[in-house]
Amino acid sequence: MSSPTSPGPDPDAPEPSGSQPVPDGGNDGAPEPSWSDEEDSAAYLGELMAAAAAGEELTAEDISQAGFSQDGTAHQLHPGPVLATLVHAATTDGKILATLSDDDLAGVITAVRRIGSFAAWAEMTAIREYATRPDPRHPATAPDAAAGPASGAAPGAPSGGASGGRRGARGVDPRDPAAACAGLPGRPKVREFAAEALAPDLHLTWQAAADQITYACAVAARLPVTFAALRAGKIHPVHLRIIEDETTYLADKYLPEADAKLAAAAQSKTFGELRYHAHRLVLKLDPDSALRRKNEARKDAHVRPFREASGNAGMSARELPPDEVLASWQHIDQRARDLRAAGIPGTLKELRARAYLDLLQERDIRAIPPSPGQDTHPGDTGETGGLDDMGDLGETDDLGDTSGPGETGDRGESDGPGESDGPSGNGGPGGSDGPSGSDGPGGNGGSGRGPRNGPGGTGGPGAGAGRPAGNSGPSLAAQVTLTIPWGTWQGRSDTPGEAGGFGVLDPQTARDLVTAAARHADTRWCYTVLHPDGTAAAHACAPGPHPGGPPDPRTLTFNEVIRGPCDHAQAHAGYRPGRKLRHLITARNATCTAPGCGQPAARCDLDHTTPWHHGGLTCECNLAPLCRHHHRCKQALGWWLDMPEPGVLRWRTPAGRTHTTTPTVYPV
């Protein structure tokens, strides 16, 4: 190939030796780097780019001569269109890839990684711009350049962590990026509901989008050298995450030094090596940062149950005082050894798990003779019924009877005269579909509060009101919906169930949870008949407790869940919907109807899509669950929401982008 004459500067040319990463904000105002003296290599790359632009396919020889080998021209290229073109040609043609030497192939792999780093930088830069550009609906006042840190922050205090940053200040909701970014250098102002507008396009929850906004603003403001190294492809996005995390509580006066040193160190260290190096550097620069980190993290102390990938359950406790954790562990270990001494079968590891569950449920397995055929192994799937506080699980399906206050945003609403505890009125498809068409039973706590003495398993030590006597196994107050196919409950189907906020249940675990729920007096049973597509067709609730287990749905009267044209048969004359109407709506839409939001309907407001004071009906065709956050979002300037048919919600953001949510689809 002939060499082009007088090639101009190429932004994708190899990086000159000893150059530094570009500053935060890009190349604007920065001196242009000096270009390589290897004119022949630059000319050859220019020819390749001209050929690719003309539609010619690059060959294996072209890629090999491009210099992907160590210290070659392509190996030193910055991320950009030239490097992207070469990588595309090398990787999309299997024949070319197969002919490359190991040296060249390693160079291609590292080039792909450099492009990935640039892509991460570009995404964060665009997110930051989207979130912080002036909101035309709310003209912003110019920030006071001399103001320095946010009001109330001590001079030199860390802009991340205690005085703002990704974790936010005490009393500031860390999910609010505007508040979390207020203490950053430059005091970036985040537009209200920017995360909510961006989340649907990224297929994220608004909380995850808010975290990305806060993170993008924090690294650009606090770590400009490291952020520029990411742009140049010199470090991996995980390197940036590690440096940001380790310097979160570092005082601002030490940030420039840490930023420069860690950006340089990250270019030659593994993730583990970098974290170790960063941790030591931060402690050397600012020994007090360790105490600030510990004190701030302790404010997030929590206990959380979760579903294991195996289908079993787990429970974690985080950010607790070390002395109390060690003392608690010794207590569990001693209890396990006492169980072993009492002849309870199992290894010490298994007995620790048994002791842990016994202590949480205030019971003593030593005082309980096993039932005939009962498996006392700690791995028994029935132990998933040992979840202590289902109210913290974040229900995802609210098909249960939630009689009493605290159910939705329309709290404390009681039925009008003549309305019974269970839905009445015209029979829906329940009579014809029978139990096989039902998605129930779904158990839900009727009072909206925790069990009187917590779920217990026996009448042993600690048993009290709300606990069954005798050896009946774990007792689970179904304060979260257990969505379980009727056929699965009867053993005729292997369709999985679901526990709200816990996840999918295999058939045996689903039956165990129904059995555990039936033992508790606060459990109520509701049923939803499904359309063939898995959406709700009709709904009914059984009044009162049923200690023998879920009642036969054929004995109940079902009410139809409206889809398509609405006859307003279930409409209420007042503002607040009655209990029957609430159940129909939350059976149809089991979670908040904003895009990507999984807040359970039981914790949502039942929102009038067309406002009540503008003539909107209190009816299935105009009510939908919205969490309190998205309720505020809907009412903000520039947002629009309509319901073209019952259960179908169409959102329009201030940018004019539309997103549609549809009724919940249950497993069939």
XYZ file of C-alpha atoms in Angstrom:
668
model
C 0.000 0.000 0.000
C 1.240 3.471 -0.770
C 1.818 5.892 2.044
C -0.452 8.970 2.129
C 1.285 12.326 2.015
C 1.454 14.624 5.007
C -0.743 12.683 7.426
C -2.409 14.989 9.939
C -2.531 14.479 13.682
C -4.611 11.444 14.593
C -6.506 11.496 17.909
C -6.179 7.699 17.992
C -2.398 7.711 17.494
C -0.133 5.859 19.927
C 0.390 7.579 23.238
C 3.784 9.300 23.477
C 6.133 8.019 26.129
C 5.744 9.721 29.489
C 2.426 11.375 28.675
C -0.111 11.898 31.408
C -3.857 11.167 31.402
C -6.018 13.981 30.157
C -7.666 16.051 32.890
C -11.302 15.689 33.879
C -13.563 17.187 31.267
C -11.639 15.869 28.250
C -9.092 17.585 26.046
C -10.769 20.981 25.995
C -8.117 23.586 26.701
C -5.400 20.944 27.162
C -2.279 20.866 24.993
C -2.364 18.347 22.183
C -0.088 15.364 22.793
C 3.041 15.002 20.692
C 2.590 12.406 17.985
C 4.707 9.357 17.303
C 7.773 9.700 15.122
C 6.999 6.388 13.496
C 5.680 7.972 10.304
C 5.507 4.705 8.423
C 3.293 3.080 11.050
C 0.993 6.082 11.207
C 0.815 6.187 7.420
C -0.003 2.493 7.246
C -2.799 2.893 9.755
C -4.085 5.825 7.725
C -4.231 3.617 4.643
C -6.095 0.930 6.549
C -8.653 3.430 7.784
C -9.151 4.839 4.278
C -9.659 1.329 2.942
C -12.157 0.487 5.685
C -14.030 3.764 5.089
C -14.274 2.858 1.391
C -15.931 -0.425 2.302
C -12.940 -2.685 1.730
C -12.538 -5.667 4.025
C -9.304 -5.799 5.977
C -7.251 -8.973 5.718
C -5.323 -11.017 8.248
C -2.121 -9.519 6.877
C -3.493 -6.014 7.391
C -4.337 -6.750 11.015
C -1.012 -8.443 11.650
C 0.933 -5.483 10.244
C -1.184 -3.009 12.255
C 1.013 -3.748 15.249
C -1.021 -5.555 17.913
C 2.151 -7.268 19.107
C 3.738 -6.022 22.289
C 5.097 -2.470 21.787
C 3.514 -2.384 18.309
C 1.662 0.633 16.954
C -1.883 -0.690 17.465
C -0.934 -1.996 20.902
C -0.283 1.604 22.009
C -3.329 3.231 20.414
C -5.747 5.211 22.544
C -9.362 4.006 22.429
C -11.062 5.606 19.450
C -12.367 4.938 15.935
C -9.045 3.637 14.578
C -8.590 1.072 17.338
C -12.286 0.158 17.193
C -12.068 -0.452 13.424
C -9.047 -2.708 13.793
C -10.604 -4.670 16.656
C -13.861 -5.050 14.748
C -12.043 -6.419 11.708
C -9.948 -8.787 13.820
C -12.730 -10.229 15.959
C -15.716 -10.444 13.618
C -13.926 -12.573 11.028
C -13.134 -15.957 12.487
C -10.588 -16.689 9.786
C -8.574 -13.580 10.649
C -8.722 -14.337 14.364
C -7.496 -17.894 13.779
C -4.444 -16.732 11.825
C -3.192 -14.215 14.398
C -0.163 -15.129 16.459
C -0.521 -15.452 20.222
C 1.344 -12.150 20.540
C -1.087 -10.353 18.231
C -4.118 -12.054 19.805
C -3.067 -10.936 23.282
C -2.762 -7.416 21.871
C -6.297 -7.613 20.452
C -7.643 -8.721 23.845
C -5.987 -5.830 25.657
C -7.265 -3.455 22.963
C -10.825 -4.659 23.589
C -10.312 -3.980 27.285
C -9.076 -0.447 26.565
C -12.145 0.195 24.443
C -14.321 -1.137 27.286
C -12.700 1.291 29.713
C -13.367 4.170 27.345
C -16.973 3.018 26.919
C -17.426 3.013 30.717
C -15.952 6.528 30.897
C -18.215 7.725 28.073
C -21.326 6.266 29.712
C -20.549 7.915 33.049
C -19.750 11.224 31.362
C -23.051 11.170 29.466
C -24.989 10.179 32.613
C -23.402 13.040 34.534
C -24.308 15.499 31.770
C -27.880 14.204 31.603
C -28.340 14.521 35.355
C -26.653 17.881 35.937
C -27.607 19.970 32.919
C -29.899 22.892 33.853
C -33.554 21.996 34.176
C -35.572 24.411 32.012
C -38.596 23.861 34.272
C -36.634 25.044 37.309
C -34.105 27.781 36.425
C -31.089 27.275 38.640
C -29.231 29.993 40.439
C -25.509 30.159 39.816
C -23.534 28.390 42.553
C -21.308 30.481 44.735
C -17.809 29.570 43.554
C -16.307 30.754 46.788
C -18.669 28.752 48.931
C -16.481 25.648 48.901
C -17.958 22.603 50.603
C -21.660 22.306 51.204
C -23.113 24.235 54.094
C -22.361 22.601 57.391
C -19.255 20.712 56.183
C -16.105 21.344 58.127
C -13.100 22.616 56.168
C -11.060 19.696 54.904
C -13.793 17.178 55.690
C -14.276 14.372 53.168
C -16.616 15.298 50.342
C -17.554 11.658 50.001
C -19.090 9.766 52.903
C -19.683 11.859 55.996
C -20.057 15.177 54.231
C -21.781 14.003 51.075
C -20.562 11.916 48.176
C -21.855 8.530 47.154
C -22.912 7.449 50.635
C -24.400 10.773 51.625
C -24.406 12.672 54.867
C -26.224 11.529 57.958
C -29.909 12.249 57.608
C -29.616 12.397 53.802
C -31.342 9.702 51.773
C -28.468 8.024 49.884
C -30.922 7.265 47.068
C -31.325 11.000 46.449
C -28.475 11.919 44.084
C -29.125 15.650 44.468
C -28.532 15.446 48.221
C -25.689 12.946 47.892
C -23.822 15.151 45.383
C -24.355 18.410 47.258
C -21.079 18.102 49.160
C -18.875 17.241 46.167
C -16.237 19.643 44.825
C -17.960 22.044 42.446
C -21.295 21.264 44.114
C -22.988 19.709 41.061
C -26.750 20.192 41.060
C -28.690 17.104 39.993
C -32.064 17.613 38.337
C -35.089 16.343 40.225
C -36.255 12.912 39.012
C -33.359 12.619 36.555
C -32.805 9.031 37.723
C -36.468 8.157 37.222
C -36.434 9.513 33.672
C -33.234 7.661 32.774
C -33.931 4.332 34.492
C -36.374 2.819 31.935
C -33.945 3.317 29.036
C -31.185 1.628 31.026
C -33.533 -1.140 32.257
C -32.684 -0.248 35.841
C -34.658 0.552 38.945
C -34.676 4.240 39.782
C -32.517 3.482 42.827
C -29.860 1.838 40.650
C -29.987 4.748 38.201
C -29.649 7.202 41.088
C -26.605 5.320 42.318
C -25.034 5.523 38.851
C -25.644 9.269 38.731
C -24.107 9.773 42.145
C -21.125 7.577 41.295
C -20.476 9.335 37.967
C -20.588 12.748 39.629
C -18.382 11.614 42.517
C -15.530 10.112 40.484
C -15.444 13.027 38.047
C -15.345 15.596 40.856
C -13.146 13.825 43.398
C -10.819 11.684 41.225
C -10.141 13.602 37.981
C -6.760 11.948 37.303
C -8.106 8.436 37.826
C -11.181 9.240 35.754
C -8.943 10.476 32.920
C -6.909 7.276 33.119
C -10.110 5.343 32.551
C -10.843 7.473 29.484
C -7.389 6.694 28.088
C -7.947 2.963 28.587
C -5.091 2.735 31.101
C -7.178 1.227 33.907
C -10.218 -1.008 34.182
C -13.586 0.260 35.515
C -13.095 -2.015 38.539
C -9.856 -0.164 39.333
C -11.841 3.064 39.418
C -14.496 1.489 41.642
C -11.851 0.295 44.106
C -10.149 3.698 44.283
C -13.462 5.492 44.733
C -14.475 3.112 47.498
C -11.183 3.305 49.381
C -11.040 7.132 49.217
C -14.689 7.776 50.084
C -13.867 8.904 53.628
C -10.500 10.482 52.832
C -10.357 14.171 53.766
C -10.429 16.490 50.757
C -6.991 17.941 51.404
C -5.406 14.533 50.766
C -7.438 13.699 47.651
C -5.140 15.172 44.951
C -2.149 13.189 46.198
C -4.126 9.960 46.556
C -5.765 10.451 43.158
C -2.454 10.839 41.326
C -0.675 8.019 43.133
C -3.517 5.521 42.850
C -4.179 6.320 39.176
C -0.552 5.500 38.448
C -0.503 2.400 40.646
C -3.691 0.981 39.111
C -2.035 0.705 35.679
C 0.184 -2.149 36.853
C -1.728 -3.824 39.687
C -4.377 -6.508 39.962
C -7.648 -5.620 41.645
C -6.574 -7.238 44.918
C -3.157 -5.584 44.870
C -4.707 -2.195 44.195
C -7.182 -2.476 47.056
C -4.387 -3.417 49.458
C -2.199 -0.564 48.177
C -5.051 1.969 48.303
C -6.070 0.954 51.804
C -2.541 1.400 53.121
C -2.104 4.735 51.328
C -5.366 6.140 52.710
C -4.480 5.070 56.258
C -1.043 6.655 55.886
C -2.453 9.955 54.584
C -5.456 10.179 56.901
C -5.492 7.732 59.846
C -8.791 9.189 61.103
C -10.569 8.054 57.914
C -10.797 4.496 59.251
C -12.873 5.618 62.240
C -15.082 7.795 60.019
C -15.711 4.837 57.707
C -16.563 2.527 60.598
C -18.924 5.003 62.263
C -20.748 5.837 59.036
C -21.102 2.193 58.016
C -22.528 1.303 61.418
C -25.496 3.576 60.691
C -26.423 1.061 57.987
C -26.600 -1.898 60.370
C -29.299 -4.317 59.254
C -30.460 -7.909 59.158
C -31.744 -9.264 55.871
C -33.236 -12.602 54.785
C -32.627 -13.700 51.214
C -33.056 -16.591 48.807
C -30.019 -18.721 48.069
C -29.346 -19.708 44.460
C -29.979 -23.312 45.545
C -33.550 -22.487 46.587
C -32.748 -22.561 50.304
C -32.776 -19.414 52.434
C -30.135 -17.330 54.149
C -29.962 -14.464 56.585
C -27.196 -11.913 56.919
C -26.472 -9.290 59.547
C -24.192 -6.423 58.464
C -22.237 -3.560 60.028
C -22.711 -4.705 63.628
C -20.433 -3.976 66.616
C -17.553 -6.482 66.508
C -17.734 -7.318 70.224
C -21.442 -8.150 70.031
C -20.978 -10.260 66.906
C -18.203 -12.287 68.520
C -20.254 -12.731 71.691
C -23.282 -13.811 69.654
C -21.197 -16.284 67.690
C -19.902 -17.813 70.915
C -23.498 -18.108 72.128
C -24.529 -19.939 68.948
C -21.474 -22.185 69.123
C -22.112 -23.078 72.771
C -25.773 -23.802 72.036
C -24.707 -26.119 69.208
C -22.353 -27.984 71.520
C -25.143 -28.309 74.088
C -27.383 -29.803 71.385
C -24.678 -32.301 70.480
C -24.279 -33.239 74.137
C -28.054 -33.770 74.338
C -27.838 -36.303 71.502
C -29.280 -34.174 68.712
C -27.883 -35.660 65.476
C -25.753 -33.654 63.061
C -22.293 -32.239 62.632
C -21.225 -29.229 64.657
C -21.672 -27.041 61.586
C -25.218 -28.330 61.128
C -26.008 -27.915 64.799
C -24.835 -24.281 64.697
C -27.429 -23.671 61.990
C -30.071 -25.380 64.154
C -29.026 -23.335 67.198
C -29.164 -20.108 65.161
C -32.746 -20.787 64.055
C -33.833 -21.966 67.508
C -32.479 -18.850 69.189
C -34.168 -16.545 66.686
C -37.501 -18.316 67.111
C -37.188 -18.606 70.912
C -37.542 -22.365 70.946
C -35.490 -25.308 72.177
C -35.418 -28.378 69.991
C -34.272 -30.449 72.959
C -37.747 -30.120 74.483
C -39.544 -31.215 71.318
C -39.929 -34.885 70.393
C -39.783 -35.243 66.585
C -43.029 -36.026 64.812
C -43.280 -39.433 63.146
C -41.420 -39.286 59.860
C -40.113 -35.784 60.515
C -36.672 -35.037 59.115
C -34.685 -33.268 61.817
C -31.750 -32.541 59.530
C -30.933 -28.799 59.547
C -31.077 -28.817 55.760
C -34.789 -29.684 55.770
C -36.531 -27.514 53.191
C -39.214 -26.839 55.743
C -36.775 -24.515 57.458
C -37.509 -21.887 54.853
C -40.507 -21.293 57.034
C -38.145 -19.979 59.683
C -37.966 -16.497 58.201
C -38.356 -14.267 61.209
C -39.725 -10.991 59.892
C -41.446 -11.325 56.571
C -42.497 -7.714 56.771
C -38.994 -6.663 55.707
C -38.887 -8.824 52.620
C -40.404 -6.344 50.213
C -43.361 -8.299 48.852
C -43.605 -8.596 45.093
C -47.072 -10.111 44.818
C -49.982 -8.800 46.869
C -52.861 -11.162 46.211
C -53.580 -11.830 49.833
C -56.176 -10.533 52.217
C -54.696 -7.495 53.927
C -57.647 -6.497 56.017
C -56.914 -3.626 58.339
C -54.787 -0.505 58.148
C -51.333 -0.164 56.705
C -52.031 -1.902 53.427
C -51.734 0.824 50.800
C -51.397 4.549 50.560
C -55.143 4.741 51.153
C -54.642 3.685 54.713
C -57.328 2.876 57.184
C -60.072 2.528 54.589
C -62.900 0.340 55.796
C -65.674 -1.260 53.825
C -68.982 0.438 53.530
C -72.232 -0.962 54.856
C -72.964 -4.407 53.603
C -69.426 -5.231 52.487
C -68.147 -8.449 53.973
C -64.669 -9.526 54.933
C -64.343 -11.481 51.704
C -65.350 -10.218 48.279
C -68.963 -10.843 47.472
C -71.089 -9.701 44.569
C -71.541 -11.466 41.271
C -69.668 -14.730 40.874
C -66.767 -14.518 38.467
C -65.179 -17.347 36.615
C -64.413 -19.221 39.808
C -67.334 -21.581 39.490
C -66.414 -22.783 36.038
C -62.647 -22.718 36.293
C -62.606 -24.436 39.631
C -59.475 -24.809 41.690
C -57.317 -25.847 38.772
C -57.594 -22.371 37.317
C -56.565 -20.661 40.513
C -53.177 -19.153 41.145
C -53.823 -19.221 44.876
C -53.594 -19.871 47.665
C -51.905 -16.679 48.648
C -51.484 -16.037 52.329
C -51.133 -12.551 53.748
C -51.071 -11.150 57.249
C -54.355 -9.548 58.012
C -53.250 -6.870 60.445
C -50.302 -5.276 58.689
C -48.160 -5.753 61.808
C -45.772 -8.460 62.924
C -46.906 -11.647 64.609
C -47.732 -11.110 68.227
C -44.664 -12.911 69.493
C -42.967 -13.635 66.194
C -43.234 -16.883 64.297
C -42.555 -19.772 66.573
C -42.364 -23.462 66.031
C -43.491 -25.062 69.260
C -45.102 -24.589 72.581
C -41.691 -24.812 74.213
C -39.776 -22.024 75.913
C -40.768 -18.627 74.697
C -44.077 -19.715 73.202
C -46.920 -17.276 73.552
C -49.936 -15.790 71.836
C -50.042 -16.449 68.151
C -47.935 -19.598 68.427
C -49.340 -23.055 67.989
C -48.903 -25.551 70.797
C -47.232 -28.898 70.338
C -44.732 -30.001 67.752
C -46.121 -28.401 64.609
C -42.925 -27.135 62.999
C -42.223 -23.526 62.059
C -45.152 -21.138 62.221
C -45.079 -18.464 59.542
C -47.412 -15.458 59.667
C -48.001 -14.946 55.966
C -47.608 -11.197 56.024
C -46.162 -11.440 52.556
C -48.010 -13.034 49.734
C -47.216 -16.655 49.009
C -48.257 -17.027 45.394
C -48.658 -20.767 44.958
C -50.566 -22.605 42.213
C -53.418 -24.677 43.589
C -52.205 -27.714 41.694
C -48.771 -27.362 43.276
C -50.316 -27.184 46.750
C -52.284 -30.355 46.037
C -49.216 -32.120 44.654
C -50.661 -32.389 41.136
C -48.330 -29.826 39.547
C -44.684 -28.824 39.628
C -45.339 -25.186 38.706
C -43.136 -23.057 40.982
C -44.572 -20.643 43.509
C -43.221 -17.354 44.793
C -42.781 -15.658 48.148
C -42.907 -11.904 47.929
C -39.464 -10.378 48.227
C -37.883 -13.819 48.669
C -38.127 -15.201 45.179
C -39.155 -18.306 43.289
C -40.103 -21.388 45.318
C -39.639 -24.947 44.147
C -42.837 -27.010 44.559
C -41.789 -28.750 47.810
C -40.677 -25.493 49.438
C -43.930 -23.861 48.326
C -45.927 -26.601 50.051
C -43.771 -26.297 53.181
C -44.446 -22.561 53.359
C -48.203 -23.031 52.940
C -48.124 -25.575 55.756
C -46.152 -23.181 57.956
C -48.512 -20.307 57.136
C -51.566 -22.417 57.990
C -50.262 -22.823 61.546
C -50.466 -19.103 62.290
C -53.700 -17.418 63.314
C -52.931 -14.192 61.426
C -52.735 -15.889 58.020
C -55.510 -15.207 55.516
C -56.107 -16.915 52.173
C -56.898 -15.295 48.846
C -57.149 -16.780 45.371
C -56.647 -15.439 41.868
C -57.893 -17.236 38.777
C -55.649 -16.670 35.758
C -56.155 -16.087 32.078
C -54.167 -18.412 29.787
C -51.552 -15.653 29.418
C -50.938 -15.634 33.192
C -52.682 -12.343 33.987
C -55.362 -12.094 36.673
C -58.905 -13.023 35.609
C -60.780 -13.106 38.931
C -60.071 -12.827 42.633
C -61.601 -13.970 45.912
C -60.650 -14.065 49.587
C -61.731 -16.487 52.278
C -62.921 -14.686 55.420
C -61.344 -15.523 58.754
C -58.517 -17.891 59.719
C -58.296 -21.444 58.386
C -55.927 -23.383 60.644
C -56.442 -26.540 58.634
C -54.893 -24.990 55.556
C -56.208 -23.061 52.558
C -59.922 -23.624 51.933
C -61.244 -25.123 48.725
C -61.602 -22.200 46.271
C -64.760 -23.784 44.856
C -66.518 -22.645 48.021
C -65.747 -18.962 47.332
C -67.357 -16.299 45.184
C -64.964 -14.715 42.693
C -65.038 -11.190 41.320
C -63.864 -10.504 37.788
C -60.684 -8.489 37.199
C -61.604 -6.072 34.420
C -59.513 -5.955 31.251
C -60.486 -3.974 28.182
C -63.648 -1.840 28.276
C -64.772 -1.123 31.823
C -68.423 -1.114 32.884
C -67.547 0.603 36.201
C -69.455 -2.100 38.091
C -66.912 -2.060 40.924
C -66.548 1.745 41.009
C -66.879 3.581 44.327
C -68.642 6.887 44.715
C -66.041 8.239 47.142
C -62.344 9.012 46.844
C -61.030 5.971 48.686
C -61.555 2.505 47.222
C -63.081 -0.219 49.373
C -61.242 -3.377 50.293
C -62.741 -5.486 47.518
C -61.713 -2.977 44.853
C -58.222 -2.692 46.321
C -57.787 -6.448 46.080
C -58.896 -6.549 42.454
C -56.409 -3.826 41.524
C -53.482 -5.323 43.424
C -54.222 -8.758 41.967
C -54.087 -7.189 38.503
C -50.934 -5.146 39.176
C -48.946 -6.773 41.974
C -46.232 -4.091 42.096
C -45.842 -0.377 41.511
C -46.789 0.359 37.914
C -43.821 2.643 37.203
C -41.249 1.162 34.777
C -38.758 -1.076 36.556
C -40.175 -0.553 40.045
C -40.687 -3.689 42.127
C -42.257 -2.104 45.197
C -45.121 -4.416 46.233
C -48.622 -3.107 45.729
C -49.323 -3.606 49.439
C -46.835 -0.806 50.150
C -48.082 1.502 47.412
C -50.655 4.252 47.112
C -53.650 3.426 44.937
C -53.338 6.396 42.627
C -56.098 7.958 40.536
C -54.461 8.136 37.090
C -56.832 10.943 36.170
C -56.976 12.933 39.407
C -60.143 12.687 41.472
C -60.541 16.446 41.539
C -60.367 16.467 37.728
C -63.244 14.013 37.391
C -61.305 10.759 37.661
C -63.303 7.746 38.831
C -62.485 5.517 41.786
C -62.607 2.479 39.555
C -60.436 -0.303 38.141
C -59.990 1.703 34.946
C -58.506 4.682 36.804
C -56.665 3.227 39.801
C -53.203 1.694 39.863
C -50.597 1.085 42.576
C -47.793 3.653 42.694
C -45.122 3.667 45.346
C -44.922 6.952 47.212
C -41.774 7.920 45.302
C -43.281 7.409 41.848
C -46.507 9.024 43.023
C -44.479 12.206 43.588
C -42.704 11.686 40.284
C -46.000 11.447 38.400
C -47.079 14.784 39.864
C -43.834 16.587 38.932
C -43.700 19.112 36.109
C -43.217 17.591 32.684
C -44.379 14.068 33.565
C -47.542 12.557 32.142
C -49.361 9.299 32.921
C -52.449 7.772 31.363
C -54.209 4.386 31.433
C -55.456 3.460 27.943
C -57.015 0.288 29.364
C -57.313 -1.125 32.897
C -53.906 -2.147 34.181
C -51.919 -0.707 31.258
C -49.990 2.424 32.287
C -48.274 4.697 29.768
C -45.596 7.040 31.145
C -44.130 10.043 29.336
C -40.975 11.669 30.716
C -40.096 15.368 30.446
C -37.795 14.419 27.537
C -40.828 13.121 25.630
C -39.866 9.440 25.852
C -42.699 6.999 26.554
C -42.652 3.728 28.513
C -45.555 1.334 29.052
C -46.168 -1.120 31.899
C -48.722 -3.929 31.778
C -50.548 -6.186 34.264
C -48.557 -8.724 36.259
C -47.984 -12.088 34.593
C -47.993 -15.002 37.060
C -46.500 -18.462 36.426
C -48.955 -20.881 34.828
